[in-house]
Each structure stands twice: as C-alpha cells, then as structure tokens.
Coordinates of C-alpha atoms and ligand atoms in Angstrom, one line a residue:
M1 CA -5.9 -18.4 -4.0
L2 CA -6.2 -21.4 -6.3
Y3 CA -3.2 -23.7 -6.2
N4 CA -2.4 -26.1 -9.1
S5 CA 0.2 -28.2 -7.3
A6 CA 2.0 -28.6 -4.0
M7 CA 5.6 -28.0 -2.8
D8 CA 6.9 -30.1 0.1
I9 CA 8.8 -28.0 2.6
F10 CA 11.4 -29.3 5.1
L11 CA 13.1 -27.0 7.5
K12 CA 16.1 -28.1 9.6
G13 CA 17.7 -25.9 12.3
C14 CA 15.0 -23.2 12.1
D15 CA 11.3 -22.7 11.9
H16 CA 11.1 -19.8 9.5
K17 CA 8.0 -21.1 7.7
Y18 CA 6.6 -17.6 7.0
A19 CA 9.8 -16.5 5.2
V20 CA 9.9 -19.7 3.1
E21 CA 6.2 -19.3 2.2
Q22 CA 6.6 -15.7 1.2
M23 CA 9.4 -16.7 -1.2
L24 CA 7.3 -19.6 -2.5
L25 CA 4.5 -17.2 -3.2
T26 CA 6.9 -14.9 -5.1
L27 CA 8.6 -17.7 -7.1
Y28 CA 5.9 -20.3 -7.6
P29 CA 2.6 -18.7 -6.7
D30 CA 0.6 -21.7 -7.9
E31 CA 2.2 -24.1 -5.5
R32 CA 0.7 -24.8 -2.1
P33 CA 3.1 -25.2 0.8
V34 CA 2.9 -28.6 2.6
Y35 CA 4.9 -29.9 5.5
P36 CA 5.0 -33.7 5.3
E37 CA 6.6 -35.9 8.0
A38 CA 9.1 -37.5 5.6
P39 CA 10.5 -36.8 2.1
G40 CA 8.3 -38.2 -0.6
G41 CA 7.0 -35.6 -3.1
A42 CA 8.9 -34.9 -6.3
D43 CA 8.7 -31.1 -5.9
R44 CA 10.4 -30.1 -2.6
V45 CA 12.5 -27.5 -0.9
E46 CA 14.8 -28.5 1.9
I47 CA 16.4 -25.7 3.9
S48 CA 18.9 -26.1 6.7
L49 CA 20.2 -23.4 8.9
R50 CA 23.5 -23.7 10.8
R51 CA 25.1 -21.4 13.2
G52 CA 28.8 -21.7 13.4
G53 CA 31.4 -19.7 15.3
K54 CA 31.4 -16.7 12.9
Y55 CA 28.5 -17.2 10.5
A56 CA 25.0 -18.4 10.3
S57 CA 24.5 -20.2 7.0
A58 CA 21.4 -21.3 5.1
V59 CA 21.5 -24.0 2.4
C60 CA 18.5 -24.7 0.2
R61 CA 18.2 -27.9 -1.9
L62 CA 15.4 -27.4 -4.4
S63 CA 13.9 -30.2 -6.5
R64 CA 11.3 -29.4 -9.2
E65 CA 10.1 -31.2 -12.2
G66 CA 13.0 -33.7 -12.0
K67 CA 15.7 -31.1 -11.7
N68 CA 17.8 -30.2 -8.6
A69 CA 19.7 -27.1 -7.6
V70 CA 21.4 -25.7 -4.4
G71 CA 21.4 -22.2 -3.2
Q72 CA 23.3 -20.7 -0.2
A73 CA 23.5 -17.5 1.8
R74 CA 25.1 -16.5 5.1
F75 CA 25.6 -13.6 7.5
A76 CA 28.3 -12.8 10.0
L77 CA 26.9 -13.4 13.5
G78 CA 28.7 -10.2 14.7
R79 CA 26.0 -8.2 12.7
A80 CA 23.3 -9.4 15.0
E81 CA 23.7 -7.7 18.3
K82 CA 20.1 -8.4 19.5
A83 CA 18.1 -11.6 19.2
V84 CA 15.5 -9.8 17.1
D85 CA 18.3 -8.9 14.6
A86 CA 19.4 -12.5 14.4
V87 CA 15.9 -13.7 13.6
R88 CA 15.5 -11.1 10.9
L89 CA 18.9 -11.9 9.3
E90 CA 18.1 -15.7 9.5
Q91 CA 14.8 -15.1 7.7
R92 CA 16.7 -13.1 5.1
I93 CA 19.3 -15.8 4.4
V94 CA 16.6 -18.5 4.3
K95 CA 14.8 -16.5 1.6
L96 CA 18.0 -15.8 -0.3
A97 CA 19.1 -19.4 -0.3
F98 CA 15.7 -20.4 -1.7
Y99 CA 15.8 -17.6 -4.3
R100 CA 19.3 -18.6 -5.4
A101 CA 18.4 -22.2 -5.7
A102 CA 15.4 -21.2 -7.9
L103 CA 17.6 -19.1 -10.2
A104 CA 20.1 -22.0 -10.4
L105 CA 17.1 -24.1 -11.5
G106 CA 16.4 -21.7 -14.4
H107 CA 13.7 -19.5 -12.8
D108 CA 13.5 -16.1 -14.5
K109 CA 14.9 -13.3 -12.3
P110 CA 11.9 -11.4 -10.7
V111 CA 12.2 -7.7 -11.1
W112 CA 12.2 -7.3 -7.3
G113 CA 14.8 -10.1 -7.0
S114 CA 14.6 -11.8 -3.6
L115 CA 12.5 -9.1 -2.0
T116 CA 9.1 -10.4 -1.0
G117 CA 7.7 -7.6 1.2
V118 CA 5.1 -5.0 0.3
R119 CA 7.3 -2.1 1.3
P120 CA 10.6 -2.2 -0.6
A121 CA 11.5 1.4 0.5
K122 CA 11.2 0.3 4.1
F123 CA 13.5 -2.6 3.4
F124 CA 15.9 0.0 2.1
T125 CA 15.7 2.3 5.1
N126 CA 16.0 -0.8 7.4
L127 CA 19.3 -1.7 5.6
M128 CA 20.5 1.8 6.6
E129 CA 19.2 1.8 10.1
R130 CA 19.5 -1.8 11.3
D131 CA 22.4 -3.0 9.1
S132 CA 24.2 0.4 9.4
L133 CA 24.7 0.7 5.7
S134 CA 25.1 4.1 4.0
F135 CA 22.6 5.2 1.4
A136 CA 25.0 4.2 -1.4
Q137 CA 25.7 0.8 0.2
A138 CA 22.0 0.1 0.7
R139 CA 21.4 0.8 -2.9
R140 CA 24.3 -1.4 -4.0
A141 CA 23.0 -4.2 -1.7
L142 CA 19.6 -4.1 -3.4
T143 CA 21.1 -5.0 -6.8
S144 CA 24.1 -7.0 -5.9
E145 CA 22.9 -9.1 -2.9
H146 CA 19.2 -9.1 -3.4
G147 CA 19.0 -9.2 -7.2
V148 CA 16.7 -6.2 -7.6
D149 CA 16.8 -4.8 -11.1
P150 CA 18.5 -1.4 -11.4
D151 CA 15.3 0.4 -12.4
R152 CA 13.4 -0.9 -9.4
A153 CA 16.4 -0.1 -7.2
E154 CA 16.2 3.5 -8.4
L155 CA 12.5 3.7 -7.6
C156 CA 13.3 2.3 -4.2
A157 CA 16.1 4.7 -3.5
R158 CA 14.0 7.7 -4.5
A159 CA 11.1 6.5 -2.2
A160 CA 13.6 5.9 0.6
E161 CA 14.9 9.4 0.2
A162 CA 11.4 10.9 0.4
A163 CA 10.8 8.7 3.5
I164 CA 14.0 9.9 5.2
S165 CA 13.1 13.5 4.5
A166 CA 9.5 13.1 5.7
R167 CA 10.7 11.5 8.9
A168 CA 13.0 14.4 9.6
S169 CA 10.0 16.7 9.4
L170 CA 7.9 14.9 12.0
T171 CA 7.7 15.2 15.8
E172 CA 6.8 12.4 18.1
K173 CA 3.4 14.0 18.8
D174 CA 2.4 14.0 15.1
V175 CA -0.5 11.9 13.8
C176 CA -2.4 11.5 10.5
L177 CA -6.2 11.0 10.3
Y178 CA -8.0 8.8 7.9
I179 CA -11.7 8.9 7.3
G180 CA -13.4 6.1 5.3
I181 CA -16.5 6.5 3.2
P182 CA -17.2 3.1 1.8
Y183 CA -19.7 4.0 -0.8
C184 CA -19.4 4.3 -4.6
P185 CA -21.9 5.2 -7.3
T186 CA -21.3 1.8 -9.0
R187 CA -18.9 -1.0 -8.5
C188 CA -15.7 -1.4 -10.7
A189 CA -15.0 -4.9 -12.0
Y190 CA -11.6 -5.1 -10.4
C191 CA -12.7 -3.8 -7.0
S192 CA -12.2 -5.8 -3.9
F193 CA -12.7 -3.0 -1.4
V194 CA -15.5 -2.8 1.0
S195 CA -17.3 -0.3 -1.1
V196 CA -21.0 -0.6 -1.6
D197 CA -23.1 0.7 -4.4
A198 CA -26.5 -0.9 -4.5
P199 CA -29.2 1.8 -4.4
K200 CA -30.7 0.2 -1.2
I201 CA -27.4 0.4 0.5
L202 CA -26.7 4.0 -0.7
K203 CA -29.8 4.9 1.3
T204 CA -27.9 4.0 4.5
I205 CA -25.5 6.9 4.0
P206 CA -27.2 9.3 6.5
A207 CA -27.2 6.7 9.2
Y208 CA -23.6 5.8 8.4
L209 CA -22.6 9.5 8.7
A210 CA -24.3 9.8 12.0
A211 CA -22.3 6.8 13.4
L212 CA -19.1 8.3 11.8
E213 CA -19.7 11.6 13.6
R214 CA -19.8 9.7 16.9
E215 CA -16.5 8.1 16.2
I216 CA -15.0 11.4 15.1
D217 CA -16.0 12.8 18.5
A218 CA -14.3 9.9 20.3
V219 CA -11.0 10.1 18.3
A220 CA -10.9 13.9 18.6
A221 CA -11.3 13.6 22.4
A222 CA -8.4 11.1 22.4
V223 CA -6.2 13.4 20.4
R224 CA -7.0 16.4 22.6
E225 CA -6.4 14.5 25.8
T226 CA -3.0 13.1 24.8
G227 CA -1.8 16.4 23.2
R228 CA -1.3 14.9 19.7
R229 CA -0.9 17.2 16.6
V230 CA -2.8 16.4 13.4
I231 CA -0.5 16.9 10.4
S232 CA -2.4 15.3 7.6
V233 CA -6.0 14.3 6.9
Y234 CA -7.0 11.8 4.2
M235 CA -10.6 11.0 3.3
G236 CA -10.8 7.8 1.1
G237 CA -13.1 5.0 0.5
G238 CA -14.9 4.0 -1.6
T239 CA -15.5 7.4 -3.2
P240 CA -16.2 10.1 -0.6
T241 CA -17.6 12.4 -3.3
T242 CA -20.5 9.9 -3.6
L243 CA -21.8 12.1 -0.7
S244 CA -23.9 15.1 -1.6
A245 CA -22.4 18.6 -1.2
P246 CA -24.5 19.2 2.0
Q247 CA -23.4 15.9 3.4
L248 CA -19.7 16.7 2.7
D249 CA -20.2 20.2 4.2
R250 CA -21.6 18.7 7.5
L251 CA -18.9 16.0 7.7
L252 CA -16.0 18.3 7.0
G253 CA -17.5 20.9 9.5
K254 CA -17.6 18.2 12.1
L255 CA -14.0 17.3 11.5
R256 CA -12.9 20.9 11.7
A257 CA -14.9 21.4 14.9
G258 CA -13.5 18.3 16.6
F259 CA -9.8 18.5 15.6
D260 CA -7.4 21.4 15.8
L261 CA -6.2 21.4 12.2
S262 CA -4.0 24.5 12.6
A263 CA -0.8 22.4 12.1
C264 CA -2.3 20.3 9.4
R265 CA 0.0 20.3 6.4
E266 CA -2.4 18.7 3.8
F267 CA -6.0 17.6 3.4
T268 CA -6.9 15.1 0.7
V269 CA -10.3 14.0 -0.4
E270 CA -10.6 11.2 -3.0
A271 CA -13.0 12.1 -5.8
G272 CA -11.9 8.9 -7.6
R273 CA -14.9 8.5 -9.8
P274 CA -15.1 11.4 -12.2
D275 CA -18.9 11.0 -12.4
T276 CA -19.2 12.2 -8.8
V277 CA -17.3 15.5 -9.3
T278 CA -19.4 18.6 -9.4
E279 CA -18.5 22.3 -9.0
E280 CA -20.7 22.5 -5.9
K281 CA -18.9 19.6 -4.2
M282 CA -15.4 21.0 -5.1
R283 CA -16.3 24.4 -3.7
T284 CA -17.5 22.8 -0.5
L285 CA -14.2 20.9 -0.1
L286 CA -12.2 24.1 -0.8
S287 CA -14.2 26.0 1.8
H288 CA -13.2 23.5 4.5
G289 CA -9.4 23.6 3.7
V290 CA -9.2 20.5 1.4
D291 CA -6.1 21.1 -0.8
R292 CA -5.7 17.9 -2.6
V293 CA -8.2 15.8 -4.6
S294 CA -7.7 12.6 -6.4
V295 CA -9.6 12.0 -9.7
N296 CA -8.8 8.5 -10.9
P297 CA -9.5 7.6 -14.5
Q298 CA -7.4 4.3 -14.3
T299 CA -7.4 4.4 -18.1
M300 CA -8.3 7.0 -20.8
S301 CA -9.6 4.3 -23.2
D302 CA -13.4 4.2 -23.5
A303 CA -13.3 0.5 -24.4
V304 CA -11.2 -0.4 -21.3
L305 CA -13.4 1.8 -19.1
E306 CA -16.3 -0.2 -20.3
A307 CA -14.5 -3.5 -19.6
I308 CA -13.8 -2.5 -16.0
G309 CA -17.4 -1.6 -15.4
R310 CA -17.0 2.2 -15.1
H311 CA -20.1 3.8 -16.2
H312 CA -18.4 6.9 -17.7
T313 CA -16.2 7.9 -20.6
A314 CA -12.7 9.4 -20.8
A315 CA -14.5 12.7 -21.8
R316 CA -16.1 12.7 -18.4
V317 CA -12.6 12.5 -16.8
A318 CA -11.6 15.6 -18.7
E319 CA -14.8 17.4 -17.5
A320 CA -14.0 16.5 -13.9
V321 CA -10.4 17.7 -14.2
E322 CA -11.7 20.9 -15.8
T323 CA -14.1 21.4 -12.8
V324 CA -11.3 20.8 -10.3
R325 CA -9.1 23.3 -12.0
K326 CA -11.9 25.9 -12.4
V327 CA -12.5 25.9 -8.7
G328 CA -8.8 26.0 -8.1
G329 CA -6.7 25.6 -4.9
F330 CA -6.2 21.8 -5.2
A331 CA -3.2 19.7 -5.9
L332 CA -4.6 17.0 -8.3
N333 CA -3.7 13.3 -8.1
M334 CA -4.7 10.9 -10.9
D335 CA -4.5 7.1 -10.5
L336 CA -3.8 4.8 -13.4
I337 CA -3.8 1.0 -13.6
A338 CA -1.4 -1.0 -15.8
G339 CA -2.7 -4.4 -16.8
L340 CA -6.5 -3.8 -17.2
P341 CA -8.4 -6.1 -19.6
G342 CA -8.2 -5.2 -23.2
D343 CA -5.4 -2.7 -22.6
T344 CA -2.1 -2.8 -24.5
P345 CA 1.3 -1.1 -24.1
E346 CA 0.3 1.3 -26.9
G347 CA -3.1 2.0 -25.3
F348 CA -1.5 2.6 -21.9
A349 CA 1.1 4.9 -23.5
S350 CA -1.8 6.9 -25.0
T351 CA -3.5 7.0 -21.6
L352 CA -0.3 8.4 -20.1
D353 CA 0.0 11.1 -22.7
K354 CA -3.6 12.2 -22.1
V355 CA -3.2 12.3 -18.4
L356 CA 0.1 14.2 -18.7
A357 CA -1.7 16.8 -20.7
F358 CA -3.9 17.5 -17.7
D359 CA -0.7 18.4 -15.8
P360 CA -1.7 16.9 -12.5
E361 CA 0.7 17.4 -9.5
N362 CA 0.7 13.7 -8.7
I363 CA 0.2 10.6 -10.9
T364 CA -0.1 7.2 -9.2
V365 CA 0.6 4.2 -11.4
H366 CA -0.8 1.0 -10.0
T367 CA -0.4 -2.5 -11.4
L368 CA -3.6 -4.6 -11.5
A369 CA -3.8 -6.9 -8.5
L370 CA -6.3 -9.7 -8.7
K371 CA -8.0 -9.8 -5.3
K372 CA -10.6 -12.0 -3.8
G373 CA -14.0 -10.6 -4.3
S374 CA -13.2 -8.9 -7.7
K375 CA -15.3 -9.8 -10.7
F376 CA -12.1 -10.5 -12.7
L377 CA -11.4 -13.4 -10.4
T378 CA -15.0 -14.7 -10.0
E379 CA -16.0 -14.3 -13.7
G380 CA -12.6 -14.3 -15.5
A381 CA -11.2 -11.6 -17.8
S382 CA -8.7 -11.4 -20.7
L383 CA -5.8 -9.7 -19.1
P384 CA -2.5 -8.5 -20.7
D385 CA 0.4 -10.8 -19.8
G386 CA 3.4 -10.0 -17.5
G387 CA 5.5 -8.9 -20.5
A388 CA 2.9 -6.4 -21.7
V389 CA 2.4 -5.1 -18.1
G390 CA 6.2 -4.7 -17.7
A391 CA 6.3 -2.7 -21.0
M392 CA 3.5 -0.4 -19.7
L393 CA 5.4 0.2 -16.5
D394 CA 8.6 0.9 -18.4
T395 CA 6.8 3.5 -20.5
A396 CA 5.4 5.1 -17.3
R397 CA 8.8 5.4 -15.7
F398 CA 10.4 7.0 -18.8
R399 CA 7.5 9.4 -19.7
L400 CA 6.9 10.5 -16.1
A401 CA 10.6 11.1 -15.4
D402 CA 10.8 13.1 -18.7
G403 CA 7.7 15.0 -17.7
G404 CA 9.4 16.3 -14.5
Y405 CA 7.8 13.8 -12.1
R406 CA 9.7 11.7 -9.6
P407 CA 8.8 8.6 -7.6
Y408 CA 8.2 9.3 -3.9
Y409 CA 6.4 6.2 -2.5
L410 CA 5.8 2.7 -3.6
Y411 CA 4.4 -0.6 -2.5
R412 CA 3.7 -4.1 -3.8
Q413 CA 0.7 -6.3 -3.3
K414 CA 0.1 -10.0 -3.4
F415 CA -1.3 -11.4 -6.6
M416 CA -0.1 -8.4 -8.6
S417 CA 0.3 -8.9 -12.4
G418 CA 4.0 -9.8 -13.0
S419 CA 4.8 -9.2 -9.3
F420 CA 5.5 -5.5 -10.1
E421 CA 4.7 -2.5 -8.0
N422 CA 2.5 0.6 -7.4
V423 CA 4.3 3.9 -7.6
G424 CA 3.3 7.4 -6.5
W425 CA 4.9 10.1 -8.8
T426 CA 5.0 13.7 -7.9
K427 CA 6.1 17.1 -9.2
P428 CA 8.7 18.5 -6.9
G429 CA 7.2 19.9 -3.7
F430 CA 3.8 18.1 -4.0
E431 CA 4.7 14.9 -2.1
N432 CA 1.7 13.7 -0.2
L433 CA 2.9 13.1 3.4
Y434 CA 0.0 10.8 4.3
N435 CA 1.1 8.3 1.6
I436 CA 4.7 8.3 2.8
C437 CA 3.7 8.0 6.4
I438 CA 1.4 5.0 5.8
M439 CA 3.8 3.2 3.5
E440 CA 6.8 3.7 5.7
E441 CA 5.0 3.5 9.0
L442 CA 6.4 6.9 10.1
C443 CA 3.7 8.0 12.5
P444 CA 0.4 6.9 14.0
I445 CA -2.6 6.8 11.6
L446 CA -5.9 7.3 13.4
A447 CA -8.6 5.8 11.2
M448 CA -12.4 6.5 11.4
G449 CA -15.2 4.8 9.5
A450 CA -16.0 1.2 8.4
G451 CA -13.0 -0.9 7.8
G452 CA -10.8 1.7 9.4
S453 CA -7.4 0.4 10.5
T454 CA -5.8 2.5 13.1
K455 CA -2.0 1.9 13.2
L456 CA -0.3 3.0 16.4
V457 CA 3.4 3.4 15.6
A458 CA 6.2 3.7 18.1
P459 CA 9.9 4.0 17.4
G460 CA 10.8 0.7 15.7
G461 CA 7.5 0.1 13.9
I462 CA 3.7 -0.6 14.4
V463 CA 3.0 -1.9 17.8
R464 CA -0.8 -1.8 17.9
R465 CA -3.6 -2.0 15.4
L466 CA -7.3 -1.3 16.0
M467 CA -9.7 -2.4 13.4
A468 CA -13.3 -1.1 12.9
P469 CA -16.0 -3.5 11.6
K470 CA -15.6 -3.8 7.8
Y471 CA -19.2 -3.4 6.5
P472 CA -21.3 -0.2 7.0
K473 CA -24.2 -2.1 8.6
E474 CA -21.9 -3.9 11.0
Y475 CA -20.0 -0.6 11.7
M476 CA -23.2 1.2 12.5
E477 CA -24.4 -1.6 14.8
R478 CA -21.2 -1.7 16.7
V479 CA -20.2 2.0 16.8
D480 CA -20.5 2.1 20.6
D481 CA -17.7 -0.6 20.9
T482 CA -15.6 1.2 18.3
C483 CA -15.9 4.5 20.2
A484 CA -15.1 2.7 23.5
S485 CA -11.9 1.2 22.0
K486 CA -10.4 4.7 21.5
E487 CA -9.3 4.5 25.2
R488 CA -6.6 2.1 23.8
I489 CA -5.3 5.0 21.7
C490 CA -5.0 7.1 24.9
E491 CA -3.3 4.3 26.7
F492 CA -0.8 3.8 23.9
F493 CA 0.1 7.5 23.8
R494 CA 0.4 7.7 27.6
T495 CA 2.8 4.7 27.5
L496 CA 4.8 6.3 24.7
D497 CA 5.1 9.6 26.5
K498 CA 6.3 7.9 29.7
K499 CA 8.9 6.2 27.4
E500 CA 7.8 2.8 28.8
G501 CA 8.3 -0.2 26.6
F502 CA 5.4 -2.0 24.9
Ligands
LIG1 S1 -14.1 3.5 -7.3 FE1 -12.6 2.3 -6.1 S2 -13.7 1.6 -4.3 FE2 -15.2 2.3 -5.8 S3 -15.9 0.5 -6.8 FE3 -14.3 1.4 -8.1 S4 -12.4 0.4 -7.3 FE4 -14.0 0.0 -5.8

C-alpha cells in the first residue's frame, strides 16, 4: 500500500487501534496511521471512550485540511453480558464515532456505510445472534445505524438468509474439502494469486500432484479417524483444468478412493480459463461425480480481454460453454469483473447480456481489487473510476434480478475499486454450499495443496487455521511437515466432540 500522507491517531480510554485503522482504511485509504506522543499534526483523529453507569460512549474529534468535526456513538452496557461482547461493542462505537465525524466533515457516504469487514452478511447474522435482533431489526439497523445504502442492505439480507438456511442444513460432523491447483496456462494482468504459468514451472505439475496425493491420504485418514462427513468438495486454483485429462482422472480417482463422498452434496471444479476446457476433460470430471464447473470470462469484450492479458477471445468463452453444455450434468458458474481497464458501463452491460444468454446457473460479479503482485499495480493501468464501477454494479443488480437470479453470498476485499463488493448470484436451487460455508464460516474447511488454508470452525467462529506453504516448490519440499500437521485436525475434532473449550 502506498500512502500519500499521515493521520495522527490518539486514543483515550481504550486501545482499539485495529478498529480505528480499519475505518481509516475505508474512509481515507491514502493516509498512514501514526501514533505520536503528543498532538502536533494538522490531520488527526482523537477518540475517547468512556464507560458510565448505563452507557459506554465514544467521541471522535476529527481534524483534516483545516476543518474540524465531532462524531459520537454509544451502547447500553446492559447489552454486553460477556467481556467479549463489551469489546466487540466498544470497537463498533469507536468506528461509528469516527465514521460520523468524517461524514460531518463532508466525506461522501460509502455504500457500505460504517461497515469495514470483509463479510457483511456475517455482520448481519451477528446482529441477530449476538445482539438478539430479529431479521427485520437487523436489516433496519444496517441502514439506519450503520449507514449502509438500501441496495447493499438488500444484498446483505439475502446473503444472510442463504447463510441461515445453509446452517440449518448442517450437522456438527460436516466438513468441506478444498483442493488447490496453483497452475494456469498464462498469467492474467490483475492476478495476485499464487498461480504459476511459466513453461518451466508447468513441468513441475507431476511432482506437485505426487505431493498432493500424499496430503490427500493424510487428510482422508484424519476425516475417517474423527468420523467427519464430507458435504462439499471444491477444486480451485489457479486453474485446475490446466491439468491434462489423465492427470485429472488420477487426481479425482485418488480423492474418491480416500474420502467417503456418499454424503457429498456438490463437487465443483474451476475451469476458469476457457482455453483449458476440452470435451475430454469435461467427460473426465463428469465421470468422477463433478457437478459444477466455473468458466470465467471476466469480460466478453475482446479489447478488455487483451488488456487483462488473457490469451483468448470472447468466442473461445462461447466454445467452452458449448462444450460444458454438450457434455451436460454440470451447473455452470461464470465470473465477471467490474472495473477492468478499458471497460465502460455500456461495455459491462453488453458483457452481462452475453453471459445471461448462456443461461448459467450461477453468475459471480466481482469488483476489481488491486492487490500486491498484480501487473496493474506494478505497471499501472487506466481503470474506470468509482462512479463507472458503481454504474456497472447497479446494472448487474438490476439485470440479474430481472433474469431470475438472486444474491446468495457476498464479500468485500481491501483495495477494491470504490470499496464495493463481490456477489454470488444464483438461480433458485443452485446455491453453492461451499461458497456460503467459507464466507460465513459455517463449518470446517479442510484444504489440500499449496497455499491451502484449513479453517477449523467451532460454534462461535474459526478457532484454528493451518496454512500450507504458498509456492509449489516450497509445498513439495515440505509436504512431510504438512502431512504431519494433520494430527492437529484430529486433536481439534476430538476436543470438539468432548465439548471441551478451546
Ligand atoms: S486464471 Fe485466475 S489464478 Fe490464473 S492467472 Fe488468471 S486470475 Fe490468476
């Protein structure tokens, strides 16, 4: 992150630096937080928190570019039965006071209001569960208390609804599996993933798959030993269909031999790059029970495809979709990105129309996020401004809703154009459980492969994370350690089953 200036921060009566910095990043992303000993800088935020008999109150005094404003927020102490609730509510009012001071100073209202987190729907369900609000009250609180715009509150409410329904369908023994294939045929200009494409590195695929098979054995043993039930499998990357049909056949066979998939409700394989889709590969996936694939054009404009370094045309996307449909038996997801270089609201609307004509079961609309490592950041790019990106997302909401799709999961990322959101849309009945589970942290995700992030979830949220080495070379070298770490999965589930605390 490159900062253009600094904001002095003073906290009195609390030490909620993280909450203040999250709000600073949302409101003034170019300003670096500094904590000087004494007031001095012209741009500063002073937040004081006071706990009285009935209320905890936060007051924020914000000074910027010669102007001053005050914002306040409070909560009734009776709402915080446990210490952890008090901390959470304190952080919330600290952010709210800062947010209100910024609006009083003339800051434009962000579409997500005072919300800074990456999972707005989880914020919504927390309002219901931790603050004991009804669904309708939580929805009202989003717009009235937290300043979320009504369209985003609607997205959030629908995603929360899907999360509540998914949670009701899960048992405490359920787990999802993730398998990472960090290889792509070529690298997209906006990519920051640990995906590798150089021909020399692509030659390492067989060795990578051999290491991955060992990790699959270790995770499968942990799942069997602890009596867990696999309900969803997701193979992502990278682009898993960079593998040849025989490689996919062997890998999927290995998964089916290791895990009991009889209770598995869905099996996704990302075929993100249309230039990797062949009939032989699709038939291989189908023969192993894969029932959802994701072909991701990002845009249907050839000029924009070229600008993002995709070495294929929109016509190739149409061919890939035709192949998927010809083989049959798959729900189809298609990813789009709003805010790509050279794109316009009109161009994005045309992309939407073309993708809607393919009639996919899911459409995921991302907003471009500028991440470290992407060419757009290192080499620069001419990107649509926040207003244009907002117009693209408005068009997506209206057209997808008109086309019979509804939002079912969403998340936000740091450094996203206009601080908007990514939204998964679905035709009724085609919600992807894995996406809901990972976004809402509903059940453990057991990840295999380079960069895999296993999330062990207990009631109340994630309590353990296990990370595999990021890069394929490192992953292969350290696969013994990665396999040995699976004992921690067993320990976690044993503790959970004994209902002992963490
Ligand atoms: S297909 Fe995805 S993972 Fe692969 S290079 Fe493009 S953005 Fe990165």
